[in-house]
Amino acid sequence: MSITYLEAIREAQAKLLRDDERVFIYGQDVGGTFGGAFKATKGLAKEFPGRVLNTPISEDAMVGAAIGAAIEGMRPIVEMQFADFSSIALNQILNNAGTHYWRTNVPVPITVRLPSGGTKGSGPFHSQSMESIYAHYPGLIVMTPATVEDAYTMLIEAVAIDDPVVYCEHKYLYYHLKADKLPTQGVPTGTARIAREGRDLTIVSYSAMVHEALAVAEQLAGEGFEIEVIDLRSVKPLDTNTVLASVARTGRLLCVGESFPWGGVTAEVIARAAAEGFHLLDAAPQRLNAKDTPIPYHPNLWSAHRPNAKEIARKARALLRE
Amino acid sequence: MLQTAQRQSKTKKPSPPHERFLEAYRWMLLTRTLEEKLVSLYRGGLITGGVYIGKGQEAVSAACGLFLQKGDIFAPLIRDQAGRSAFGEPLLDVTRTYLGSRQGPMRGRDGNIHRGRPQQNQLAMVSHLGAMISVTVGALMAKRFKGEKDFIGLACIGEGGMQTGAFHEGMNIAAVEQVPLVIVATNNHYAYSTQNDREFACHDLVDRAIGYGFEGYSLDGTDLSACLEIIGGAVKRARAGRPPQLVVASVLRLSGHGEHDDASYVTEEIKREPFARDCLKVAEQTIADLNLVDAKTLTEWRKEAVAKVDEAIATAQKEAPPEGDKEDWCAISVRDLVDSLQ
């Protein structure tokens, strides 16, 4: 038997609905016989009547309602149809959910699922990675699972966490990634994973870019380089210690993210490594992001817009030569 | 669909007041007394930030708070001191928040009207107008999920806030979810300095009710009896399982947007409109005309209000403010998940 990243997300939600009566799922097209634009809730409305609810195309109100329900003791999961549309709900997520515990001492346990990242032909409004925006604001946990196992256990953990969680699931991994079985226990959020050990260069990444980094590490192994790949798992909290310990071993750091280049997760990782681990670095730390343009539609342009294995390898080789 | 166009009550003969008239009047009186004191403190430099009062809107607001029961959800907005008090908010919550006491519900982390006690069902508004409508809807959905009975939610808004996307989404989702919600919208004719003609172009805001699947009612917000009758009726209908209710009250904002604003843009013409009457004075006229309470009792009530307000201010003034180096700078409740960057 094998299970995909997408099926893991569905299974996690089925388990959550089964185990906890406070959980309900709220989003566009999640209910009925349809089960979501990507089928992440397929069959759940039938299995759990009244708890998997279609909403109008009202991202602000979807999250607002989830906040109100969470304050009243529920554990809502909001599915955004695409991460891109969560921009409509930014106010509720950042200014309402994100400030609520600080202001009132009452936490807001909502989970907002964001089908994130690029896939071929999806264009400017169905491809975005929003994690850097959410991580910038106080009061939110931002998860970016890169494996089937993490997709499953981190979603279960997200709902258990008393604070608002933005769960960035990568659409490119939905069908590409498979595991033999689902884990019974996960690594706690806030702990990064060493996806591949190495001693010459550290590549820090998260979500789909972990797999690009692993492909580059494999490729450069053929050239005699041992590259360590770190999967951040969550970008907030950010596991600085694991990054620094790796840089202490390798002396070189490249950080790769799929979101836009100005600021963001990769800049944060580099800033922390430079501030706290300057003495560990043998070369200036580098980062690689998508280009500073909207995300293009055509596959030829799209694959050149995002950081790809070829670009990562070029950047890695340059760093290794220094 | 019910559409009740309420009469402007300027020329109407005094009729017997609503049974809760005097009770509501006392909340209005307390509010006016409190807010006049807050304005003095602000002008004396003792309140940092801003002071936002509900002068002219006390009748509408008091009626909102008065009909809510334990277990109901209240989402007050900027000019709802009367409703907050009638719903049970202690005066100390107000003075502690305005004066920045560490002991207030917001502990100096938020100020003035951005306060609440969500666990006692008084939601803490954010400044982004319309945002609290869907939050109220969600709280009501949760109560329904949990099997609670006989609850309603009441959310306040102004005609300014009615023009946001969040308000539109909130009203629509309330009707889709068929939650027992009352929205009380007070048209005070100014969104900060902007008049109705640049705010909306429909004939009457209450006409929007039908477009969302709400039942809608208009109201002369300067007439306390009418406020009690119409808002009380909307609350009753929501509790009885009728569709969500929209009440649109007409008043004039008898202050600036905040106390920093001299409201010099308010025209003389609009001040002569029937909705420009001061609801507190109108209520007092009714009390006198119908001889509901004697002058001595009224004086007693005023003195009592002043004493309560003075005590709440004196207490909050004695309390320590928060301090930056002693503050718990943590925006999430799960300590294990705090990001390491400080």
XYZ file of C-alpha atoms in Angstrom:
664
model
C 0.000 0.000 0.000
C 1.152 3.522 -0.661
C -0.314 6.840 0.417
C 0.176 10.233 -1.175
C 0.804 13.590 0.497
C -2.751 14.610 -0.429
C -4.234 11.400 0.970
C -2.288 11.979 4.176
C -3.986 15.376 4.534
C -7.370 13.773 3.973
C -6.610 10.963 6.436
C -5.431 13.448 9.071
C -8.712 15.342 8.761
C -10.725 12.122 8.936
C -8.892 11.166 12.118
C -9.391 14.644 13.596
C -13.126 14.569 12.856
C -13.362 11.067 14.293
C -11.394 11.762 17.463
C -12.507 15.281 18.378
C -16.086 16.508 18.191
C -14.882 20.124 18.345
C -13.393 19.813 14.851
C -15.253 20.968 11.750
C -14.067 21.811 8.243
C -15.127 25.046 6.597
C -14.312 26.075 3.051
C -15.353 26.434 -0.545
C -16.531 23.178 -2.135
C -15.203 21.033 0.714
C -18.568 19.422 1.400
C -21.214 17.519 -0.492
C -20.034 14.775 -2.799
C -17.333 17.040 -4.258
C -14.764 17.004 -1.460
C -12.709 20.049 -2.354
C -10.979 21.387 -5.455
C -8.112 18.948 -4.798
C -10.228 16.282 -3.046
C -8.515 16.808 0.299
C -11.898 16.328 2.000
C -13.297 13.671 -0.300
C -15.983 11.585 1.366
C -15.694 13.428 4.683
C -19.027 15.262 4.427
C -20.810 11.936 4.083
C -18.856 10.296 6.872
C -19.272 13.274 9.230
C -22.659 14.865 8.485
C -22.949 18.565 9.319
C -19.256 18.947 10.081
C -17.765 19.509 6.622
C -19.443 22.656 5.384
C -19.376 24.429 2.050
C -19.047 28.189 2.301
C -19.754 31.077 -0.033
C -16.729 32.581 -1.809
C -16.041 34.709 1.255
C -12.516 34.147 2.521
C -12.765 36.951 5.084
C -16.004 35.594 6.534
C -14.753 31.976 6.448
C -11.842 32.847 8.693
C -13.895 35.298 10.776
C -16.440 32.578 11.490
C -13.653 30.136 12.356
C -12.236 32.674 14.831
C -15.614 33.126 16.494
C -16.148 29.367 16.675
C -12.662 28.845 18.114
C -13.251 31.460 20.816
C -16.402 29.482 21.687
C -14.446 26.246 22.054
C -14.416 24.643 18.601
C -11.369 23.562 16.565
C -12.192 24.691 13.033
C -10.117 23.837 9.984
C -10.502 26.357 7.155
C -9.563 25.211 3.680
C -8.553 28.005 1.349
C -9.134 26.791 -2.177
C -5.721 28.176 -3.113
C -3.209 29.878 -0.809
C -3.391 32.898 -3.133
C -6.985 33.624 -2.080
C -6.028 33.845 1.572
C -5.013 37.416 0.724
C -8.725 38.218 1.032
C -8.638 36.831 4.578
C -5.366 38.496 5.576
C -7.167 40.915 7.862
C -8.912 38.192 9.823
C -5.799 36.016 10.049
C -3.278 38.735 10.883
C -5.283 41.378 12.729
C -7.933 39.290 14.396
C -6.579 35.758 14.992
C -2.959 36.902 15.273
C -3.627 39.614 17.863
C -6.321 37.927 19.923
C -4.291 36.045 22.500
C -1.961 38.979 23.058
C -4.850 41.402 23.505
C -7.356 39.325 25.461
C -5.431 36.357 26.869
C -7.842 34.062 25.003
C -6.122 31.922 22.344
C -7.711 31.231 18.958
C -7.169 27.589 17.931
C -7.908 27.765 14.213
C -6.072 25.927 11.455
C -6.018 27.556 8.026
C -4.953 25.171 5.272
C -3.258 26.842 2.316
C -2.796 24.779 -0.870
C 0.421 26.522 -1.798
C 3.131 26.755 -4.388
C 3.456 26.416 -8.085
C 2.372 23.741 -10.495
C 2.657 23.848 -14.269
C 0.177 26.153 -15.998
C -1.341 27.613 -12.830
C -0.258 31.208 -13.391
C -0.073 34.261 -11.144
C -3.119 33.611 -8.939
C -3.032 29.875 -8.282
C 0.658 29.358 -7.497
C 1.699 31.562 -4.619
C 3.637 30.693 -1.486
C 2.439 32.936 1.337
C 4.413 31.604 4.309
C 6.718 34.611 4.578
C 3.800 37.017 4.946
C 2.185 34.978 7.709
C 5.491 34.375 9.488
C 6.176 38.114 9.512
C 3.153 38.845 11.699
C 3.098 37.992 15.400
C 0.766 35.445 16.898
C 0.763 32.728 14.234
C 2.422 29.325 13.797
C 3.408 28.639 10.172
C 3.912 25.019 9.092
C 5.419 23.948 5.779
C 5.432 20.126 5.624
C 7.659 18.558 2.953
C 6.914 14.873 3.477
C 3.864 12.629 3.554
C 4.597 11.819 7.193
C 4.806 15.498 8.176
C 1.717 16.372 6.139
C -0.162 13.900 8.322
C 1.273 14.419 11.793
C 1.698 18.187 11.515
C -1.926 18.716 10.507
C -3.029 16.697 13.515
C -0.679 18.750 15.680
C -1.919 22.019 14.086
C -5.452 21.364 15.287
C -4.232 20.426 18.762
C -2.257 23.672 19.126
C -4.174 26.367 21.029
C -2.853 29.136 18.759
C -3.733 29.947 15.150
C -1.830 27.793 12.664
C -1.274 28.527 8.994
C -0.648 25.136 7.414
C 1.035 25.501 4.009
C 0.551 22.299 2.030
C 2.334 22.149 -1.308
C 0.195 21.327 -4.340
C 3.174 20.001 -6.308
C 3.690 17.360 -3.640
C 0.014 16.297 -3.549
C 0.415 13.443 -6.031
C 4.193 13.245 -6.521
C 5.039 12.240 -2.998
C 4.218 8.812 -1.619
C 4.911 6.902 1.579
C 4.319 3.267 2.492
C 2.278 4.030 5.578
C 1.241 6.825 7.893
C 3.238 7.365 11.070
C 1.708 7.052 14.503
C 3.928 9.726 15.968
C 5.491 12.850 14.526
C 8.434 15.115 15.248
C 7.221 18.177 17.197
C 6.768 21.429 15.309
C 9.732 23.761 15.708
C 12.278 20.989 15.166
C 13.929 20.911 11.757
C 14.848 17.624 10.075
C 18.164 16.731 8.542
C 16.914 15.264 5.290
C 20.417 14.281 4.114
C 23.687 14.431 5.935
C 26.758 16.095 4.486
C 29.884 18.054 5.407
C 30.648 20.458 2.531
C 27.581 22.682 2.271
C 24.266 23.148 4.092
C 21.172 23.713 2.003
C 18.289 24.908 4.166
C 14.883 24.527 2.608
C 11.242 23.740 3.285
C 8.163 22.413 1.514
C 8.623 21.370 -2.146
C 12.097 22.917 -2.381
C 13.431 20.249 -0.015
C 13.019 17.763 -2.853
C 14.805 20.014 -5.340
C 17.633 20.384 -2.818
C 17.819 16.612 -2.320
C 18.037 16.092 -6.084
C 20.926 18.580 -6.238
C 22.666 16.876 -3.313
C 22.433 13.560 -5.163
C 23.730 15.142 -8.345
C 26.681 16.837 -6.623
C 27.537 13.656 -4.748
C 28.599 12.410 -8.178
C 31.013 15.335 -8.297
C 32.459 14.415 -4.912
C 30.555 16.902 -2.714
C 28.634 15.923 0.411
C 25.706 18.271 0.853
C 23.608 18.457 3.982
C 19.936 19.213 3.367
C 17.805 20.635 6.151
C 14.020 20.610 6.006
C 12.755 23.409 8.287
C 9.287 21.767 8.589
C 7.896 24.941 10.192
C 9.093 28.414 9.262
C 7.652 29.836 12.478
C 8.934 28.792 14.879
C 12.180 28.563 12.955
C 14.703 26.030 14.249
C 17.793 28.243 14.224
C 19.773 25.792 16.359
C 19.647 22.971 13.827
C 20.669 25.389 11.070
C 23.597 26.724 13.101
C 24.754 23.240 14.122
C 24.771 22.217 10.481
C 26.662 25.345 9.424
C 29.176 24.553 12.162
C 29.819 21.244 10.381
C 29.843 22.526 6.794
C 30.926 26.198 6.959
C 28.739 27.004 3.965
C 25.055 27.950 3.752
C 22.558 28.194 0.930
C 18.907 28.789 1.705
C 16.255 27.990 -0.901
C 12.602 29.072 -0.881
C 9.872 29.173 -3.491
C 8.349 32.502 -2.478
C 9.322 35.921 -3.841
C 12.836 37.162 -3.141
C 12.315 40.405 -1.177
C 12.639 39.549 2.510
C 10.987 36.369 3.647
C 12.011 33.035 5.093
C 15.335 32.690 3.268
C 16.378 36.209 4.256
C 15.470 35.427 7.852
C 17.550 32.234 7.882
C 20.550 34.046 6.380
C 20.181 36.952 8.822
C 20.130 34.614 11.808
C 23.049 32.553 10.534
C 25.085 35.702 9.900
C 24.213 37.276 13.252
C 24.653 34.200 15.411
C 27.037 32.027 13.372
C 29.270 34.482 11.516
C 32.371 32.808 12.881
C 31.171 29.441 11.567
C 30.926 30.580 7.959
C 33.772 30.027 5.482
C 31.947 31.868 2.716
C 29.217 34.506 2.465
C 25.822 32.801 2.968
C 23.618 32.743 -0.103
C 19.940 32.428 -0.843
C 17.795 31.528 -3.790
C 14.138 32.357 -4.332
C 11.670 32.714 -7.154
C 12.081 35.737 -9.402
C 10.692 39.128 -8.429
C 7.839 38.986 -10.911
C 4.345 37.508 -10.724
C 4.359 33.747 -11.278
C 4.103 32.968 -15.014
C 1.612 30.671 -16.667
C 3.625 28.922 -19.378
C 5.530 25.852 -18.139
C 8.729 27.081 -19.804
C 8.540 30.348 -17.928
C 7.249 28.825 -14.701
C 10.100 26.317 -14.425
C 12.579 29.181 -14.920
C 10.790 31.439 -12.428
C 10.975 29.122 -9.433
C 14.272 27.905 -8.030
C 14.921 24.667 -9.922
C 17.528 21.946 -9.501
C 19.730 23.469 -12.187
C 19.788 26.899 -10.525
C 20.291 25.434 -7.065
C 23.195 23.303 -8.387
C 24.775 26.366 -10.035
C 24.522 28.364 -6.828
C 25.789 25.425 -4.754
C 28.827 24.873 -6.996
C 29.718 28.572 -6.809
C 29.545 28.443 -3.020
C 31.619 25.242 -2.881
C 34.351 26.882 -4.989
C 34.742 29.779 -2.573
C -40.283 40.036 4.295
C -41.110 42.525 6.997
C -40.220 46.114 6.395
C -41.343 48.487 9.084
C -40.687 52.134 8.353
C -40.733 53.735 11.779
C -42.142 57.137 12.176
C -39.979 60.090 13.030
C -41.316 60.852 16.469
C -40.610 64.584 16.613
C -44.185 65.729 16.691
C -45.823 62.709 18.218
C -47.681 63.092 21.494
C -46.009 61.422 24.458
C -47.301 57.898 24.734
C -46.673 55.456 27.578
C -43.015 54.517 27.447
C -41.588 51.061 26.953
C -41.583 49.041 30.183
C -37.787 49.129 30.331
C -37.562 52.843 29.543
C -36.229 53.987 32.905
C -33.805 51.107 33.205
C -32.406 51.964 29.768
C -32.352 55.683 30.601
C -30.122 54.990 33.610
C -27.576 53.182 31.413
C -27.660 56.157 29.048
C -27.149 58.545 31.940
C -24.262 56.510 33.311
C -22.675 56.423 29.860
C -23.012 60.148 29.259
C -21.546 60.834 32.704
C -18.667 58.422 32.140
C -17.849 59.678 28.673
C -17.920 63.342 29.735
C -15.363 62.445 32.409
C -13.234 60.543 29.919
C -13.263 63.572 27.627
C -12.087 65.777 30.513
C -9.292 63.359 31.339
C -8.255 63.305 27.675
C -8.248 67.106 27.446
C -6.213 67.192 30.633
C -3.631 64.947 29.016
C -4.367 62.005 31.307
C -5.461 59.602 28.576
C -3.001 58.604 25.871
C -4.243 57.642 22.427
C -7.831 58.598 21.811
C -11.267 58.837 23.333
C -14.261 57.759 21.271
C -17.690 58.456 22.648
C -21.229 57.493 21.753
C -22.923 60.845 22.375
C -26.244 60.804 20.579
C -26.199 57.015 20.181
C -26.811 55.992 23.783
C -30.477 55.086 23.289
C -29.733 52.674 20.443
C -26.764 51.188 22.260
C -28.474 50.789 25.634
C -31.321 48.940 23.927
C -28.755 46.580 22.342
C -27.213 45.614 25.666
C -30.442 45.480 27.597
C -32.151 42.634 25.778
C -29.189 40.274 25.789
C -29.166 37.425 28.275
C -26.449 35.341 29.837
C -25.095 33.093 27.096
C -25.773 35.597 24.316
C -22.891 36.997 22.253
C -22.372 40.760 22.049
C -20.065 42.379 19.518
C -20.103 46.080 20.396
C -18.341 48.697 18.333
C -16.777 52.096 18.852
C -19.845 53.977 20.187
C -21.434 51.293 22.345
C -20.540 52.191 25.900
C -24.215 52.179 26.905
C -24.703 48.722 25.443
C -21.507 47.384 26.969
C -22.556 48.615 30.406
C -26.093 47.269 30.044
C -24.596 43.908 28.966
C -22.598 43.803 32.176
C -19.208 45.342 31.471
C -17.869 46.755 34.743
C -16.953 50.468 34.666
C -13.505 49.458 35.850
C -12.888 47.655 32.553
C -13.461 50.982 30.805
C -11.369 53.187 33.043
C -8.573 50.652 33.361
C -8.365 50.291 29.581
C -8.453 54.040 28.910
C -5.953 54.776 31.659
C -3.674 51.866 30.752
C -3.852 49.930 34.004
C -2.055 46.583 34.076
C -5.131 45.188 35.827
C -7.612 45.925 33.056
C -8.825 43.289 30.621
C -6.384 44.517 27.955
C -3.501 45.140 30.405
C -2.192 48.128 28.476
C -1.779 45.982 25.373
C -4.774 47.553 23.719
C -6.655 50.709 24.589
C -9.862 52.707 24.591
C -12.767 50.957 22.834
C -10.728 47.937 21.655
C -11.583 45.919 24.657
C -13.651 42.889 25.493
C -14.013 39.779 27.550
C -14.506 37.027 25.000
C -14.994 34.390 27.665
C -17.885 36.388 29.066
C -19.260 36.660 25.516
C -18.287 40.278 24.942
C -16.095 40.143 21.840
C -13.076 42.459 21.576
C -13.457 44.514 18.404
C -10.639 45.135 15.967
C -10.472 48.480 14.168
C -11.108 46.923 10.778
C -14.805 47.553 10.342
C -17.121 44.708 9.479
C -14.646 42.077 10.697
C -16.601 41.250 13.837
C -19.801 40.271 12.021
C -18.461 36.938 10.778
C -16.717 36.358 14.122
C -20.112 36.673 15.809
C -21.572 34.272 13.243
C -18.853 31.722 14.066
C -19.453 32.033 17.798
C -23.151 31.337 17.195
C -22.317 28.348 14.975
C -20.175 26.982 17.816
C -23.051 27.308 20.263
C -25.260 25.434 17.827
C -22.595 22.730 17.370
C -22.423 22.362 21.135
C -26.182 21.941 21.399
C -26.850 25.142 23.343
C -30.339 26.587 23.113
C -32.037 29.965 23.317
C -28.969 32.052 22.483
C -28.607 34.933 20.064
C -25.809 37.229 18.940
C -25.974 40.983 18.486
C -23.363 42.875 16.506
C -23.195 46.642 16.189
C -21.953 48.591 13.201
C -22.248 52.058 11.728
C -23.224 53.149 8.265
C -19.514 53.634 7.593
C -18.676 50.044 8.489
C -21.574 48.833 6.355
C -19.585 49.768 3.254
C -16.728 47.299 3.805
C -16.274 43.994 2.047
C -16.034 42.235 5.390
C -19.482 43.512 6.355
C -20.955 42.235 3.106
C -19.329 38.823 3.547
C -20.412 38.736 7.178
C -24.067 39.512 6.486
C -24.194 37.027 3.670
C -22.639 34.202 5.635
C -24.921 34.929 8.607
C -27.928 34.376 6.377
C -26.389 31.298 4.738
C -25.755 29.780 8.163
C -29.151 30.965 9.468
C -27.686 31.893 12.832
C -29.773 33.828 15.366
C -28.084 37.176 14.739
C -29.221 40.763 15.107
C -27.161 43.446 13.407
C -27.830 46.937 14.701
C -26.483 49.531 12.303
C -26.494 53.118 13.464
C -26.401 55.655 10.697
C -24.915 58.661 12.473
C -24.517 60.401 9.123
C -20.751 60.721 9.275
C -17.955 58.253 8.573
C -15.304 60.385 10.268
C -15.896 63.505 8.136
C -17.604 61.891 5.146
C -21.350 62.328 4.724
C -23.855 59.754 3.516
C -23.826 60.939 -0.100
C -20.210 59.784 -0.464
C -20.772 56.599 1.586
C -23.535 54.833 -0.296
C -25.994 55.446 -3.076
C -28.955 53.267 -2.187
C -32.247 54.853 -1.194
C -32.243 53.441 2.326
C -29.703 51.175 4.015
C -32.443 48.996 5.438
C -33.322 47.963 1.876
C -30.182 45.864 1.932
C -31.810 43.466 4.402
C -33.922 41.795 1.775
C -30.913 41.339 -0.516
C -29.163 39.236 2.103
C -32.144 37.306 3.416
C -32.424 39.388 6.578
C -35.541 40.943 8.008
C -35.059 44.696 8.184
C -36.343 47.510 10.362
C -35.765 51.246 10.456
C -35.617 53.211 13.633
C -35.512 56.782 14.948
C -32.483 56.338 17.188
C -33.262 59.450 19.209
C -36.467 57.896 20.566
C -35.636 55.546 23.412
C -39.021 53.855 23.463
C -38.763 53.164 19.748
C -35.230 51.779 20.233
C -36.461 49.430 22.935
C -39.458 48.358 20.918
C -37.678 47.758 17.618
C -34.390 46.317 18.905
C -36.230 44.317 21.574
C -38.484 42.967 18.852
C -35.540 42.021 16.631
C -33.865 40.203 19.515
C -37.099 38.355 20.261
C -37.544 37.306 16.652
C -33.940 36.101 16.366
C -34.394 34.099 19.541
C -37.583 32.597 18.151
C -35.724 31.276 15.115
C -36.634 33.940 12.552
C -34.009 34.812 9.933
C -31.181 37.201 10.904
C -32.388 40.707 11.719
C -31.066 44.071 10.525
C -32.034 47.235 12.382
C -30.927 50.565 10.916
C -31.146 53.449 13.354
C -30.870 57.062 12.350
C -29.065 59.568 14.605
C -26.496 62.333 14.362
C -23.076 61.794 15.892
C -23.000 64.535 18.557
C -19.208 64.512 18.869
C -16.169 64.307 16.686
C -15.021 60.942 15.364
C -12.772 60.985 18.403
C -12.029 63.727 20.875
C -9.105 64.868 18.738
C -11.656 65.894 16.104
C -13.616 69.160 16.499
C -16.167 68.002 13.886
C -16.171 71.463 12.305
C -17.292 69.803 9.087
C -20.736 68.967 10.527
C -23.147 71.306 8.740
C -25.654 73.582 10.460
C -28.279 72.191 8.142
C -27.853 68.624 9.341
C -27.918 69.764 12.958
C -31.517 70.901 12.350
C -32.638 67.463 11.155
C -35.026 65.497 13.395
C -32.399 62.757 13.810
C -29.999 65.371 15.226
C -31.849 65.485 18.552
C -29.960 64.395 21.636
C -31.548 61.098 22.678
C -30.719 61.709 26.333
C -32.524 65.055 26.366
C -35.453 63.551 24.496
C -35.686 60.775 27.090
C -35.519 63.316 29.921
C -38.276 65.332 28.276
C -40.413 62.193 28.148
C -39.704 61.555 31.810
C -40.799 65.105 32.643
C -43.818 65.126 30.333
C -45.149 61.870 31.673
C -43.931 62.531 35.180
C -42.255 59.117 35.271
C -39.821 60.080 38.008
C -39.739 63.107 40.251
C -36.959 65.683 40.064
C -35.449 64.565 43.337
C -35.038 60.985 42.143
C -33.504 62.172 38.889
C -30.974 64.216 40.837
C -30.201 61.164 42.953
C -29.627 59.068 39.854
C -27.268 61.681 38.434
C -25.320 61.826 41.677
C -25.125 58.058 41.790
C -23.781 57.929 38.234
C -21.133 60.545 39.046
C -20.081 58.645 42.176
C -19.728 55.343 40.299
C -17.711 56.966 37.536
C -15.487 58.874 39.957
C -14.773 55.707 41.883
C -13.891 53.714 38.738
C -11.549 56.468 37.579
C -9.922 56.910 40.981
C -9.306 53.167 41.292
C -7.768 52.846 37.834
C -5.633 55.945 38.371
C -4.065 54.381 41.452
C -3.065 51.221 39.600
C 0.340 50.614 38.106
C 0.807 50.922 34.363
C 2.518 48.140 32.422
C 6.289 48.340 32.064
C 8.264 47.446 28.957
C 11.005 45.550 30.746
C 8.549 43.508 32.810
C 6.138 42.736 29.974
C 5.652 39.161 28.812
C 6.468 39.730 25.143
C 4.791 36.633 23.828
C 1.982 36.628 21.255
C 1.135 32.914 21.438
C -0.111 30.752 24.269
C 1.913 27.597 23.545
C 5.292 28.487 25.026
C 7.135 25.574 23.407
C 6.362 27.068 20.012
C 7.701 30.569 20.612
C 10.195 31.477 17.926
C 13.710 31.807 19.293
C 14.434 35.206 17.764
C 14.223 37.971 20.354
